[in-house]
CSV table of C-alpha atoms and ligand atoms in Angstrom, one decimal:
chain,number,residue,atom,x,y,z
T,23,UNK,CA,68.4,1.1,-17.7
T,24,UNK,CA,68.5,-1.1,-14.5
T,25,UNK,CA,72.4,-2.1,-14.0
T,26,UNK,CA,72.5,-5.8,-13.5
T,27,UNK,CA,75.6,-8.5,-12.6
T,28,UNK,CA,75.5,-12.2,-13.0
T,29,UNK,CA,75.1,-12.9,-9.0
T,30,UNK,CA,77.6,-15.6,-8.2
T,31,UNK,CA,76.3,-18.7,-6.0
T,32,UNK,CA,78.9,-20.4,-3.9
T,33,UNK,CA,78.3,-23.8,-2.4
T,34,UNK,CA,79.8,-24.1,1.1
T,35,UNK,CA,79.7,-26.6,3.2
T,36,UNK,CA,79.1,-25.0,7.1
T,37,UNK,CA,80.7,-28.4,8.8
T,38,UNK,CA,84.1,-28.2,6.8
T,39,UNK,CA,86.6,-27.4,9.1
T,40,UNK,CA,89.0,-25.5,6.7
T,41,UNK,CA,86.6,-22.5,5.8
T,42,UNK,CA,88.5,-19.8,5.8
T,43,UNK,CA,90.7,-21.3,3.3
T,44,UNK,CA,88.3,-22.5,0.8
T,45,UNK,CA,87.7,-21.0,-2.3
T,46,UNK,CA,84.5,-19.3,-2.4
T,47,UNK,CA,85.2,-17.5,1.2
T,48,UNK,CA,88.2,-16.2,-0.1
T,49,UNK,CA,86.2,-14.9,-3.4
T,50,UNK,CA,83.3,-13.5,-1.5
T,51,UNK,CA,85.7,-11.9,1.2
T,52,UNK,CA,87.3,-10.3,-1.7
T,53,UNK,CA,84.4,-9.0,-3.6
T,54,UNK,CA,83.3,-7.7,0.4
T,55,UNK,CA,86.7,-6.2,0.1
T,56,UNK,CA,86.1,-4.3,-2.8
T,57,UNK,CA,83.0,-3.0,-1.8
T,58,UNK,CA,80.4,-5.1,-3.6
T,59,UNK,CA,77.4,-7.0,-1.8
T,60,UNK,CA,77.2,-10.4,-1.0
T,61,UNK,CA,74.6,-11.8,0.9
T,62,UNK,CA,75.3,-14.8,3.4
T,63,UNK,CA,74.2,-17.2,6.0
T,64,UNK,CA,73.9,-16.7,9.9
T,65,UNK,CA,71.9,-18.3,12.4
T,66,UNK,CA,69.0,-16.8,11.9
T,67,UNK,CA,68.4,-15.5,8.0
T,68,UNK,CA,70.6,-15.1,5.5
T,69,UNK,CA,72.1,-11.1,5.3
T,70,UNK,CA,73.1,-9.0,2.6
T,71,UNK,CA,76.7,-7.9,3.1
T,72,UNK,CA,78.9,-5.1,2.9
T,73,UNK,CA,81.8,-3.0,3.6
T,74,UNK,CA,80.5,-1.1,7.2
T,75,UNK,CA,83.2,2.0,6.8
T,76,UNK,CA,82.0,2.1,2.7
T,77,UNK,CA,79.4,4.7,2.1
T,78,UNK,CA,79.4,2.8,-2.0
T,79,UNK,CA,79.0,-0.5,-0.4
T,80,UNK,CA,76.0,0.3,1.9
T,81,UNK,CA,74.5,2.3,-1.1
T,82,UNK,CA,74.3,-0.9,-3.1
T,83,UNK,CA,72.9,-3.0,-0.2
T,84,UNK,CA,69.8,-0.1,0.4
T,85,UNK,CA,69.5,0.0,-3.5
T,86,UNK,CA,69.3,-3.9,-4.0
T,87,UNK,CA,67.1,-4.0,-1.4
T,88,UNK,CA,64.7,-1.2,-2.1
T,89,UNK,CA,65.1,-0.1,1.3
T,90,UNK,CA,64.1,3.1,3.1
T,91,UNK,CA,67.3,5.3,3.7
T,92,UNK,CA,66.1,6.3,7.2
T,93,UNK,CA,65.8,2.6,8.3
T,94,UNK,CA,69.5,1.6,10.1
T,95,UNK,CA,71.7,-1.7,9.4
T,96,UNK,CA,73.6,-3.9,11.8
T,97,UNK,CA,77.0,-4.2,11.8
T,98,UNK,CA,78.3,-7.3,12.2
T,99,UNK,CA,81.9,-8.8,13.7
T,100,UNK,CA,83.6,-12.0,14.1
T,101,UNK,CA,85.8,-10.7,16.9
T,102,UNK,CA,85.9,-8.8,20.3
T,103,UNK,CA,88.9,-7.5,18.9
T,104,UNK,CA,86.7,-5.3,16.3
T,105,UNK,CA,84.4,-3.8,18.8
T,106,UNK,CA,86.0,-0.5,19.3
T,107,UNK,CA,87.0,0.7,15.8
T,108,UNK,CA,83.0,0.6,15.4
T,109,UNK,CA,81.9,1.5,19.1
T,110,UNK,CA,82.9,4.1,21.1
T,111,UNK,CA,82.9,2.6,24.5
T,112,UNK,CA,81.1,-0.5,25.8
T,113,UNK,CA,78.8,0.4,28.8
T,114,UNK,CA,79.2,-2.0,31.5
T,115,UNK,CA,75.5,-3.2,31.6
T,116,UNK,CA,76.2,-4.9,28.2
T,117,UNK,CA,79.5,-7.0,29.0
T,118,UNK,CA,77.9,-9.8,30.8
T,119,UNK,CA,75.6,-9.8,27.8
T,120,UNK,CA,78.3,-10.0,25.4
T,121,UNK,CA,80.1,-12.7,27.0
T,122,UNK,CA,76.7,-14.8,27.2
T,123,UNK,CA,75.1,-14.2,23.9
T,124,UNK,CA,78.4,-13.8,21.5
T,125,UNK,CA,78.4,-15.3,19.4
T,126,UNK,CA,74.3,-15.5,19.0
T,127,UNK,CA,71.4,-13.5,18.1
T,128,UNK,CA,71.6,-10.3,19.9
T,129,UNK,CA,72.4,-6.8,18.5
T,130,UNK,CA,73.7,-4.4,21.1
T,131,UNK,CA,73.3,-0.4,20.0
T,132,UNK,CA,76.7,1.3,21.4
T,133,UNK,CA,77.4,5.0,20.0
T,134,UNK,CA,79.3,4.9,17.1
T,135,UNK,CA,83.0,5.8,15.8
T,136,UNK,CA,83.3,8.1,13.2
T,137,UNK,CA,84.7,5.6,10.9
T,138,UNK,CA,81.6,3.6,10.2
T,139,UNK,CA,79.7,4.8,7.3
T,140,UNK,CA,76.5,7.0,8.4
T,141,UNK,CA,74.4,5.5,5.5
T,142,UNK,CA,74.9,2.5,7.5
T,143,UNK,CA,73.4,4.1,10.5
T,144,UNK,CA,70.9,6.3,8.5
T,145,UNK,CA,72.7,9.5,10.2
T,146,UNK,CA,72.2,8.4,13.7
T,147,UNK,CA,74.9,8.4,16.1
T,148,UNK,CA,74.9,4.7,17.6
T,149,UNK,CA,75.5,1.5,15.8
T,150,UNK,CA,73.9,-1.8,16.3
T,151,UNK,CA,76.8,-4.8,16.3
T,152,UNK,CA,76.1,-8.5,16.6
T,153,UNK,CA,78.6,-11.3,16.5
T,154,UNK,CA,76.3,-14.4,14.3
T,155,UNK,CA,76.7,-18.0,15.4
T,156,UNK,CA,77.2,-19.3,12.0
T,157,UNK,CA,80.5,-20.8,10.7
T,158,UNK,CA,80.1,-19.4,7.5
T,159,UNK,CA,79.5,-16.0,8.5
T,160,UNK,CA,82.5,-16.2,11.1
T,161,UNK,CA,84.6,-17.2,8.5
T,162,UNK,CA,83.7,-14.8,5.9
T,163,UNK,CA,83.8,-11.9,8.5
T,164,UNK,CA,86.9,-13.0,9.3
T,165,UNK,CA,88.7,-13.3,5.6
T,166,UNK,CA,87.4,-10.1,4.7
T,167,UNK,CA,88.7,-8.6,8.5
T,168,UNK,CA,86.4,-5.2,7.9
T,169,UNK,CA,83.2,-4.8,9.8
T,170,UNK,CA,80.1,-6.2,7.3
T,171,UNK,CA,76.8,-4.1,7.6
T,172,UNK,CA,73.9,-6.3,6.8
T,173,UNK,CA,70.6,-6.4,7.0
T,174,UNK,CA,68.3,-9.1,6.1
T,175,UNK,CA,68.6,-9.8,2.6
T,176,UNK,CA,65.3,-9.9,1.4
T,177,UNK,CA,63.5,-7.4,-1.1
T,178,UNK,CA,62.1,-4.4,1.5
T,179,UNK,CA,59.2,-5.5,2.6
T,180,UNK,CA,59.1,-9.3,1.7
T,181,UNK,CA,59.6,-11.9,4.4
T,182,UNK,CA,63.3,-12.5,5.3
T,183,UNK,CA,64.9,-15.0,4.1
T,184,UNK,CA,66.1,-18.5,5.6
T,185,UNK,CA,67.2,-20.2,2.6
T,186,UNK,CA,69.6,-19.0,-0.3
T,187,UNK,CA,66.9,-19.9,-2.8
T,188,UNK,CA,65.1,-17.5,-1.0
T,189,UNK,CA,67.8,-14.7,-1.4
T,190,UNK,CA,67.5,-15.3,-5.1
T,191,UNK,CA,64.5,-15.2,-5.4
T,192,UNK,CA,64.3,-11.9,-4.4
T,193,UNK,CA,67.8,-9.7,-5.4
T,194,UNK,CA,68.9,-12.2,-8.1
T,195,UNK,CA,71.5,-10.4,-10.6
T,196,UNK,CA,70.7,-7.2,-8.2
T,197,UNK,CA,74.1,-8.5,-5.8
T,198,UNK,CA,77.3,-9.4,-6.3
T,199,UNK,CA,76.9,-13.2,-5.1
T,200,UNK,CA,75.1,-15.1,-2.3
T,201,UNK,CA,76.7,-17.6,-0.1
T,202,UNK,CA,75.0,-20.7,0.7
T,203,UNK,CA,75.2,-22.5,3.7
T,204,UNK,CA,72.1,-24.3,3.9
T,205,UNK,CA,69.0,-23.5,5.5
T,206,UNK,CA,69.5,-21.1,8.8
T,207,UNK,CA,68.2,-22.6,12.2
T,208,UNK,CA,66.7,-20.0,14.6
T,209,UNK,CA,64.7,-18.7,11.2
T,210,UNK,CA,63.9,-15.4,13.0
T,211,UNK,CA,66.1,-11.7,13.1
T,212,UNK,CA,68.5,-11.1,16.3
T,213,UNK,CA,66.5,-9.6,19.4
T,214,UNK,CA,68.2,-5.8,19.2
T,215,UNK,CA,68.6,-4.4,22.5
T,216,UNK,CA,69.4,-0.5,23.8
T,217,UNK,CA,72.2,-0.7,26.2
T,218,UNK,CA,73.0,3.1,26.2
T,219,UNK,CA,70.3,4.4,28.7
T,220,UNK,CA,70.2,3.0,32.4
T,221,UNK,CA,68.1,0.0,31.9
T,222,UNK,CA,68.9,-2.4,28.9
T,223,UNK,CA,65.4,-1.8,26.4
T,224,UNK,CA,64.4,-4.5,23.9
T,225,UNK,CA,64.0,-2.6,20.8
T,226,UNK,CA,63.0,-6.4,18.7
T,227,UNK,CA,62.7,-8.9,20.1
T,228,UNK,CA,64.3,-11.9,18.3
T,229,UNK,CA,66.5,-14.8,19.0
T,230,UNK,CA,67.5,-14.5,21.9
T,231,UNK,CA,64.7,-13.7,24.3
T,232,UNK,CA,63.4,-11.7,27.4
T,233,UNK,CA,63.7,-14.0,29.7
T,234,UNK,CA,67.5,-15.1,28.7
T,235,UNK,CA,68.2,-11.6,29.1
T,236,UNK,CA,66.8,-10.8,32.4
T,237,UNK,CA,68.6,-14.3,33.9
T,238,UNK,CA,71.8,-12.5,33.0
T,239,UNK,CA,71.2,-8.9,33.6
T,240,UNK,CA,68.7,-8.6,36.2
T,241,UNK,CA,65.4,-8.0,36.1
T,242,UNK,CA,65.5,-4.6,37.6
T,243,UNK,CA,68.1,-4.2,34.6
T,244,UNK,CA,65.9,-4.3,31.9
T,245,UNK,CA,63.1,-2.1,31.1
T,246,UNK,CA,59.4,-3.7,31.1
T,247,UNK,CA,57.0,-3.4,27.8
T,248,UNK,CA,54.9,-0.4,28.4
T,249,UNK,CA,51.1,0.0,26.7
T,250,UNK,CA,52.7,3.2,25.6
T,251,UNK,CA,52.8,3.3,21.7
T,252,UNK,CA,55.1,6.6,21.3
T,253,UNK,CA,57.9,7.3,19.3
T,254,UNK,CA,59.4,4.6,17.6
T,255,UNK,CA,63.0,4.1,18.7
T,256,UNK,CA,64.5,1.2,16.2
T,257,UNK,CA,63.3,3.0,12.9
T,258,UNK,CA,62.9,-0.1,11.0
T,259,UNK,CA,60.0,-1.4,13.3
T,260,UNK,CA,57.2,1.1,11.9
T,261,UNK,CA,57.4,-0.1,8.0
T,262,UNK,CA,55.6,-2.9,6.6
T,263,UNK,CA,57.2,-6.1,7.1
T,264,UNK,CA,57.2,-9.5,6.3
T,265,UNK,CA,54.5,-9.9,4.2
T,266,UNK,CA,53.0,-12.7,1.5
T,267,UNK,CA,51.1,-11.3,-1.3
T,268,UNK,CA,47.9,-12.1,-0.1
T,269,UNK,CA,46.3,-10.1,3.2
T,270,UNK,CA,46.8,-12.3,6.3
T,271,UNK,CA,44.5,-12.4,9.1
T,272,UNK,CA,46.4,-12.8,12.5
T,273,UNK,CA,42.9,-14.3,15.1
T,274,UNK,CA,43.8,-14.6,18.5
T,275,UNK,CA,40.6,-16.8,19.4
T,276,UNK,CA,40.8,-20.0,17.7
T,277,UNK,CA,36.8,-20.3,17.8
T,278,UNK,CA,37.0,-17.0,15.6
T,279,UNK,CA,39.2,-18.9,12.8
T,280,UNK,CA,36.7,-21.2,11.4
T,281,UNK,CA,34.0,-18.0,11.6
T,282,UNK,CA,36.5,-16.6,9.7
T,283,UNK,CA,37.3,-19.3,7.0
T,284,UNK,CA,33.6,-19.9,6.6
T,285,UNK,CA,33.0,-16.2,6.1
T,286,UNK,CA,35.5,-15.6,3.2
T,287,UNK,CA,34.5,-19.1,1.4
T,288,UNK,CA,31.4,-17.6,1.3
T,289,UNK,CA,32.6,-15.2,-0.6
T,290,UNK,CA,34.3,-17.7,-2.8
T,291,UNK,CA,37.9,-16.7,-1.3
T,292,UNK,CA,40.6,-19.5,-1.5
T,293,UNK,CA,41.3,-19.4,2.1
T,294,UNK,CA,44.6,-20.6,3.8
T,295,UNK,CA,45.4,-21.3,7.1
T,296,UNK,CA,48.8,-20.9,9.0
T,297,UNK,CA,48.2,-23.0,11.9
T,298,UNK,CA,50.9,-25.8,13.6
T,299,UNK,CA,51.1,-29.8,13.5
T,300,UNK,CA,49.0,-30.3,16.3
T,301,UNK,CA,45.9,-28.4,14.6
T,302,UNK,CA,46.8,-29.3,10.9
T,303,UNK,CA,43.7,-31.5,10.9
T,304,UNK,CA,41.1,-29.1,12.3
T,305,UNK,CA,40.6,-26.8,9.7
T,306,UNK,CA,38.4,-26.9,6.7
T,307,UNK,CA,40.0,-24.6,4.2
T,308,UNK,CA,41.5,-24.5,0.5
T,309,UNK,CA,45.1,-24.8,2.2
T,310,UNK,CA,46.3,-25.7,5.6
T,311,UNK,CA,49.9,-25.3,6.3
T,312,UNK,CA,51.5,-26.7,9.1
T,313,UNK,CA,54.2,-24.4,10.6
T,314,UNK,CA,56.6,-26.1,13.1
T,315,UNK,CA,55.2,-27.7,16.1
T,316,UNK,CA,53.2,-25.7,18.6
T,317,UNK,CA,54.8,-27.6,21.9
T,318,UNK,CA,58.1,-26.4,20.5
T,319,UNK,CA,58.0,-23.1,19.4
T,320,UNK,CA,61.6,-22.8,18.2
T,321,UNK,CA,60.3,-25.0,15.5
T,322,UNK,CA,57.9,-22.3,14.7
T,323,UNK,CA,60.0,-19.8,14.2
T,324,UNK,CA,62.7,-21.7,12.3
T,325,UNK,CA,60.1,-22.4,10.1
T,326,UNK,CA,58.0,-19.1,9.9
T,327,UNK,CA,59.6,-17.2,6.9
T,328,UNK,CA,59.3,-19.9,4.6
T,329,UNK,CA,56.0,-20.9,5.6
T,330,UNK,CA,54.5,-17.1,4.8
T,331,UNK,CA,56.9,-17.8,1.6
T,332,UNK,CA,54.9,-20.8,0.7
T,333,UNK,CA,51.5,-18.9,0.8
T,334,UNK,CA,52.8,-16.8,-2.3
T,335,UNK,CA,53.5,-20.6,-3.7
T,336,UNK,CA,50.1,-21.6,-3.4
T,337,UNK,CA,48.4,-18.2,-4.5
T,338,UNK,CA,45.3,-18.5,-2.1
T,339,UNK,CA,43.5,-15.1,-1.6
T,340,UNK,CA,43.5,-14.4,1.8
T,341,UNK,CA,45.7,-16.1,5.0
T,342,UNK,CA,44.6,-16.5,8.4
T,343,UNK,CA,46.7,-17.2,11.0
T,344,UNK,CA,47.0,-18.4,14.7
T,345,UNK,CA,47.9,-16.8,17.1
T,346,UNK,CA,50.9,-17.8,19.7
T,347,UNK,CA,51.8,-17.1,23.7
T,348,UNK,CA,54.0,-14.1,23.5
T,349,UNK,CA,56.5,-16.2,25.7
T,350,UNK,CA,59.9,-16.9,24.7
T,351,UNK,CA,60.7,-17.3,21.7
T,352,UNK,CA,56.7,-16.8,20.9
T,353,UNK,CA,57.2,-13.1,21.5
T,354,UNK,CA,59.4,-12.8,18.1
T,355,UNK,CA,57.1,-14.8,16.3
T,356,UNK,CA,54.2,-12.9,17.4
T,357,UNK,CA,55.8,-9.7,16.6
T,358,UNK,CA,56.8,-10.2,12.9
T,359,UNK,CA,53.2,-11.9,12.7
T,360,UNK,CA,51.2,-8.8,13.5
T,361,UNK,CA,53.4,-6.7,11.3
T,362,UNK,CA,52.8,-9.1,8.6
T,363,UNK,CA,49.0,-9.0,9.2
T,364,UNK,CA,46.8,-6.2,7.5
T,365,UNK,CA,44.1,-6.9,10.4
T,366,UNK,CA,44.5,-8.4,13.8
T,367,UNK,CA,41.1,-10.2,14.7
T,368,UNK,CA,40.1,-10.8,18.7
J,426,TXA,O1,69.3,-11.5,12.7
J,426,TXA,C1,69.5,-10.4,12.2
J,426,TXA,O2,69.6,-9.4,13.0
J,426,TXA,C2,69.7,-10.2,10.7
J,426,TXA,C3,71.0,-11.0,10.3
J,426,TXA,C4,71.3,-10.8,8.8
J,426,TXA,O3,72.0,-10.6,11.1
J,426,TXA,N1,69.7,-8.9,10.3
J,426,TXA,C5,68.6,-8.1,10.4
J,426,TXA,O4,68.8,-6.8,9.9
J,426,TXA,O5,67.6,-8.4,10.8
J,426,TXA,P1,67.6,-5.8,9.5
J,426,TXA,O6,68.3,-4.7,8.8
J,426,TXA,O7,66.6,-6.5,8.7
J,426,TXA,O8,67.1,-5.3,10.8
J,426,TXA,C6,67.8,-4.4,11.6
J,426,TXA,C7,67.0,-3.8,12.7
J,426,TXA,C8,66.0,-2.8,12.2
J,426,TXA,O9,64.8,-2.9,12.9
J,426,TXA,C9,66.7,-1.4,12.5
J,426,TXA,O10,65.9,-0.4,12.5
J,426,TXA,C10,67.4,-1.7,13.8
J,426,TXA,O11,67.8,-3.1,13.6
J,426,TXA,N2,68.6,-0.9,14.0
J,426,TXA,C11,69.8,-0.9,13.3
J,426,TXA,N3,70.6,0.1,13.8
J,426,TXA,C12,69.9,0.7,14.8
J,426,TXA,C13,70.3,1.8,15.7
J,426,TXA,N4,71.4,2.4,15.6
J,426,TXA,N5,69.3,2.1,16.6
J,426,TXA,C14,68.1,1.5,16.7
J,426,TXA,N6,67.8,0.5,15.9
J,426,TXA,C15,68.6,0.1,14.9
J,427,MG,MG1,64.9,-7.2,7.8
């Protein structure tokens, strides 16, 4: 039978000044400590920590999550100071990009130190790092002083999650505890970026975007998107991801959409529609959900996980969804949207 634990929820709150010494950051730090997983807030989604140099620990994060061994975690750290008992050396293209984006939503690929576990980095020999912008996670990271591997701590598969309700409602009594923090604010993953060729390569794309990237590094620094579709080079991109029970329908032409919803009501489909504030109104379907506002598209993608959550919620049969300028911020929300859709409609 299954092994389960009671999983502990902590309350904290992220504007307390006196963190590291409250209670339930020195309790999860411990449990870290002694190789359990905890799941906890950052910036973007909550993760599911634990001990990086423990091959038990990162066993009990890829069983809890049902996740693919071959698919990699990031490592993350509350201090400069742990860089190189993880990383090798730091190649000098990524130092201006640490001292910008650290702590933030970027995860830098360095080769890796024998010390951290190679379940953690599914036998390969570089290790993504990030430092999170979160106070809880700084704090926790920095009571428990031992690199945390964490991926997002949603069930494999599911979308990520931005809420500690959400965490539950996926690996509840499958973890040790989850820390809540409150809802996260960017609401999508870090970009992850490839800093150990000659040209920095955007591997995700994510919180922190393109164009902040090139402003620091160069242009001529970082390599451009190709058409090429070979070999996939950040394993976890080529699974499913992110997806609501129903099929979603990701239409790039907004004329298409109502085709579309008139189509599947004639089928008797319930249809919903994943559209922003400014369109809300336009749509005649069983359920329109408003995700963020489309003249600020850090709204969207603060707000993207939960809406695809919400779809479960409301049980309709099929989703269709707009589409958004892969700009910004817009190309992360694009990119978990087509991997969440079974179809991607013209
Ligand atoms: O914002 C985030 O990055 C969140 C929070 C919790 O920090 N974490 C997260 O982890 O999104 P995860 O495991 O859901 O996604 C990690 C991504 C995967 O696409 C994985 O394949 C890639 O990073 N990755 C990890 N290590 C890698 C490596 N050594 N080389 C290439 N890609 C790697
Ligand atoms: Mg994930």
């Amino acid at each position: 039978m299954e092994k389960t634990v009671k999983t502990k929820i902590w309350s904290v709150d992220k504007h307390v000044n006196n963190l590291l010494s409250s209670d339930a950051i020195q309790e999860a730090a411990r449990l870290l400590q002694e190789n359990e997983v905890v799941a906890f807030p950052t910036e973007t989604v909550y993760g599911l920590g634990g001990n990086a140099y423990s091959d038990e620990a990162i066993e009990k994060i890829f069983h809890a999550k049902g996740r693919p061994s071959d698919n990699p975690l990031i490592v993350h750290i509350y201090s400069k100071k742990q860089l190189l008992n993880i990383a090798q050396h730091v190649p000098k293209i990524a130092e201006p990009l640490i001292d910008s984006f650290w702590p933030g939503p970027l995860t830098i690929i360095f080769p890796k130190t024998e010390a951290v576990s190679e379940k953690a980095t599914a036998g390969l020999s570089t290790v993504a790092v990030r430092m999170p912008d979160h106070p809880v996670a700084l704090a926790l990271l920095e009571k428990a002083d031992i690199p945390i591997a964490a991926p997002s701590a949603n069930r494999s598969g599911k979308p990520s999650p931005t809420t500690a309700q959400h965490v539950l409602e996926d690996l509840r009594d499958k973890i040790a505890g989850v820390v809540d923090g409150g809802k996260t604010d960017v609401g999508v993953e870090s970009t992850v970026i490839d800093v150990t060729g000659p040209q920095i390569e955007i591997l995700r794309p994510g919180g922190i975007t393109r164009e902040q990237i090139e402003a620091v590094a160069g242009k001529e620094n970082v390599r451009q998107p190709s058409s090429f579709t070979g070999a996939v080079k950040s394993p976890g991109m080529k699974y499913t991801h992110y997806s609501p029970n129903a099929p979603l329908y990701l239409v790039l032409s907004k004329e298409r959409i109502h085709d579309l919803i008139a189509e599947k009501k004639a089928k008797g489909k319930r249809v919903g529609v994943l559209t922003t504030v400014e369109n809300a109104e336009n749509y005649d379907a069983d359920y329109v959900h408003a995700c963020g506002e489309r003249a600020d598209l850090r709204t969207v993608a603060s707000q993207l996980y939960e809406s695809l959550r919400q779809f479960d919620v409301e049980n309709r049969d099929v989703i269709i969804s707009e589409a958004f300028p892969k700009e910004g911020i817009g190309a992360a929300i694009m990119n978990r949207l087509e991997k969440a859709a079974v179809k991607i409609i013209q």
